[in-house]
Amino acid sequence: MTPLEFAVDRPNLAVVLARLGSELADWAACSRHIENAVLPRLTGGGGADVQQFDALTQHLEQMSGFLLRLSAAADDGAGLTTDDIGRLAATISLSRLADRLTGREPASEGTKPGEVELW
């Protein structure tokens, strides 16, 4: 197998992370567009729904940025330490998300539908 075949067949971690980050960034942009276009037109007591939609968009944006930073750090092939992951997650403004991504909080403790995560 040539290196090119290997790269096509089994992309390295940095490439996969970059692809995931780009996908999340696209969905975050879509979510933000819908939020900006649709939610102001809604009437009635939709305050909690607006907060949930905004939380969804913020989580997509934050996870996208984290994956793209992780991809850039993994691209050098040197490996990442727990401290490296912590530094990359430090820019995440949603603290519970940062805690889940770095393992300081179990994934099962994430935000549930109907809950609002304050930062």
mmCIF file of C-alpha atoms in Angstrom:
data_model
loop_
_atom_site.group_PDB
_atom_site.id
_atom_site.type_symbol
_atom_site.label_atom_id
_atom_site.label_comp_id
_atom_site.label_asym_id
_atom_site.label_seq_id
_atom_site.Cartn_x
_atom_site.Cartn_y
_atom_site.Cartn_z
ATOM 1 C CA MET A 1 0.000 0.000 0.000
ATOM 2 C CA THR A 2 1.391 3.396 -0.943
ATOM 3 C CA PRO A 3 1.247 6.391 1.437
ATOM 4 C CA LEU A 4 -1.402 7.959 -0.798
ATOM 5 C CA GLU A 5 -3.582 4.851 -0.591
ATOM 6 C CA PHE A 6 -3.117 4.855 3.161
ATOM 7 C CA ALA A 7 -4.103 8.516 3.388
ATOM 8 C CA VAL A 8 -7.244 7.962 1.325
ATOM 9 C CA ASP A 9 -8.123 4.710 3.060
ATOM 10 C CA ARG A 10 -7.287 5.725 6.629
ATOM 11 C CA PRO A 11 -7.038 9.475 7.166
ATOM 12 C CA ASN A 12 -5.051 10.582 10.178
ATOM 13 C CA LEU A 13 -6.683 11.875 13.335
ATOM 14 C CA ALA A 14 -6.038 15.531 12.497
ATOM 15 C CA VAL A 15 -7.869 15.182 9.174
ATOM 16 C CA VAL A 16 -10.860 13.469 10.781
ATOM 17 C CA LEU A 17 -11.024 16.080 13.541
ATOM 18 C CA ALA A 18 -10.822 18.895 10.994
ATOM 19 C CA ARG A 19 -13.660 17.342 8.999
ATOM 20 C CA LEU A 20 -15.777 16.992 12.147
ATOM 21 C CA GLY A 21 -15.007 20.571 13.136
ATOM 22 C CA SER A 22 -15.977 21.847 9.698
ATOM 23 C CA GLU A 23 -19.225 19.872 9.739
ATOM 24 C CA LEU A 24 -20.147 21.249 13.150
ATOM 25 C CA ALA A 25 -19.228 24.771 12.027
ATOM 26 C CA ASP A 26 -21.575 24.434 9.052
ATOM 27 C CA TRP A 27 -24.422 23.208 11.282
ATOM 28 C CA ALA A 28 -23.722 25.956 13.815
ATOM 29 C CA ALA A 29 -23.968 28.562 11.050
ATOM 30 C CA CYS A 30 -27.223 26.995 9.864
ATOM 31 C CA SER A 31 -28.590 26.975 13.399
ATOM 32 C CA ARG A 32 -27.589 30.613 13.943
ATOM 33 C CA HIS A 33 -29.235 31.582 10.630
ATOM 34 C CA ILE A 34 -32.494 29.882 11.618
ATOM 35 C CA GLU A 35 -32.324 31.450 15.059
ATOM 36 C CA ASN A 36 -31.855 34.927 13.583
ATOM 37 C CA ALA A 37 -34.463 34.493 10.837
ATOM 38 C CA VAL A 38 -37.256 32.598 12.545
ATOM 39 C CA LEU A 39 -37.225 33.150 16.278
ATOM 40 C CA PRO A 40 -37.778 36.947 16.193
ATOM 41 C CA ARG A 41 -41.004 36.297 14.248
ATOM 42 C CA LEU A 42 -42.412 33.911 16.814
ATOM 43 C CA THR A 43 -44.990 35.268 19.198
ATOM 44 C CA GLY A 44 -46.161 33.969 22.515
ATOM 45 C CA GLY A 45 -44.260 32.691 25.506
ATOM 46 C CA GLY A 46 -41.392 31.123 23.596
ATOM 47 C CA GLY A 47 -38.628 32.489 25.818
ATOM 48 C CA ALA A 48 -37.476 29.061 26.974
ATOM 49 C CA ASP A 49 -37.561 27.755 23.409
ATOM 50 C CA VAL A 50 -35.436 30.677 22.259
ATOM 51 C CA GLN A 51 -32.936 29.953 25.042
ATOM 52 C CA GLN A 52 -32.797 26.276 24.062
ATOM 53 C CA PHE A 53 -32.240 27.160 20.423
ATOM 54 C CA ASP A 54 -29.516 29.630 21.363
ATOM 55 C CA ALA A 55 -27.908 26.977 23.600
ATOM 56 C CA LEU A 56 -27.915 24.505 20.683
ATOM 57 C CA THR A 57 -26.206 27.038 18.443
ATOM 58 C CA GLN A 58 -23.633 27.935 21.096
ATOM 59 C CA HIS A 59 -22.802 24.281 21.725
ATOM 60 C CA LEU A 60 -22.332 23.628 18.010
ATOM 61 C CA GLU A 61 -20.080 26.683 17.711
ATOM 62 C CA GLN A 62 -18.017 25.772 20.778
ATOM 63 C CA MET A 63 -17.598 22.098 19.790
ATOM 64 C CA SER A 64 -16.644 23.105 16.255
ATOM 65 C CA GLY A 65 -13.950 25.473 17.490
ATOM 66 C CA PHE A 66 -12.618 22.861 19.913
ATOM 67 C CA LEU A 67 -12.418 20.196 17.199
ATOM 68 C CA LEU A 68 -10.650 22.562 14.806
ATOM 69 C CA ARG A 69 -8.104 23.552 17.502
ATOM 70 C CA LEU A 70 -7.674 19.872 18.401
ATOM 71 C CA SER A 71 -7.131 19.031 14.738
ATOM 72 C CA ALA A 72 -4.462 21.714 14.369
ATOM 73 C CA ALA A 73 -2.701 20.470 17.515
ATOM 74 C CA ALA A 74 -2.896 16.818 16.424
ATOM 75 C CA ASP A 75 -1.583 17.611 12.954
ATOM 76 C CA ASP A 76 2.051 17.690 14.098
ATOM 77 C CA GLY A 77 1.869 14.000 15.046
ATOM 78 C CA ALA A 78 3.545 14.544 18.423
ATOM 79 C CA GLY A 79 0.532 13.402 20.418
ATOM 80 C CA LEU A 80 -1.490 15.321 22.948
ATOM 81 C CA THR A 81 -1.288 15.283 26.721
ATOM 82 C CA THR A 82 -4.115 15.858 29.165
ATOM 83 C CA ASP A 83 -2.686 19.346 29.746
ATOM 84 C CA ASP A 84 -2.785 20.029 25.990
ATOM 85 C CA ILE A 85 -6.453 19.049 25.863
ATOM 86 C CA GLY A 86 -7.146 21.270 28.871
ATOM 87 C CA ARG A 87 -5.484 24.262 27.192
ATOM 88 C CA LEU A 88 -7.461 23.676 23.998
ATOM 89 C CA ALA A 89 -10.701 23.432 25.971
ATOM 90 C CA ALA A 90 -9.911 26.544 28.048
ATOM 91 C CA THR A 91 -11.323 28.803 25.343
ATOM 92 C CA ILE A 92 -14.742 27.115 25.535
ATOM 93 C CA SER A 93 -17.079 29.587 27.236
ATOM 94 C CA LEU A 94 -19.650 26.944 28.220
ATOM 95 C CA SER A 95 -17.905 25.565 31.300
ATOM 96 C CA ARG A 96 -19.940 22.360 31.627
ATOM 97 C CA LEU A 97 -19.206 21.552 27.983
ATOM 98 C CA ALA A 98 -15.492 22.136 28.604
ATOM 99 C CA ASP A 99 -15.688 19.884 31.667
ATOM 100 C CA ARG A 100 -17.385 17.111 29.674
ATOM 101 C CA LEU A 101 -14.904 17.350 26.789
ATOM 102 C CA THR A 102 -11.915 17.155 29.135
ATOM 103 C CA GLY A 103 -13.410 14.387 31.264
ATOM 104 C CA ARG A 104 -13.850 16.503 34.410
ATOM 105 C CA GLU A 105 -17.602 15.812 34.202
ATOM 106 C CA PRO A 106 -19.148 12.577 32.922
ATOM 107 C CA ALA A 107 -20.746 12.786 29.490
ATOM 108 C CA SER A 108 -24.012 11.520 30.959
ATOM 109 C CA GLU A 109 -24.232 14.689 33.062
ATOM 110 C CA GLY A 110 -24.722 16.907 30.000
ATOM 111 C CA THR A 111 -27.513 19.370 29.444
ATOM 112 C CA LYS A 112 -30.878 17.701 29.105
ATOM 113 C CA PRO A 113 -33.719 18.960 26.887
ATOM 114 C CA GLY A 114 -35.571 21.682 28.747
ATOM 115 C CA GLU A 115 -32.539 22.692 30.840
ATOM 116 C CA VAL A 116 -30.637 25.891 30.250
ATOM 117 C CA GLU A 117 -26.874 25.888 30.808
ATOM 118 C CA LEU A 118 -25.698 29.182 32.226
ATOM 119 C CA TRP A 119 -22.104 30.275 31.773
#
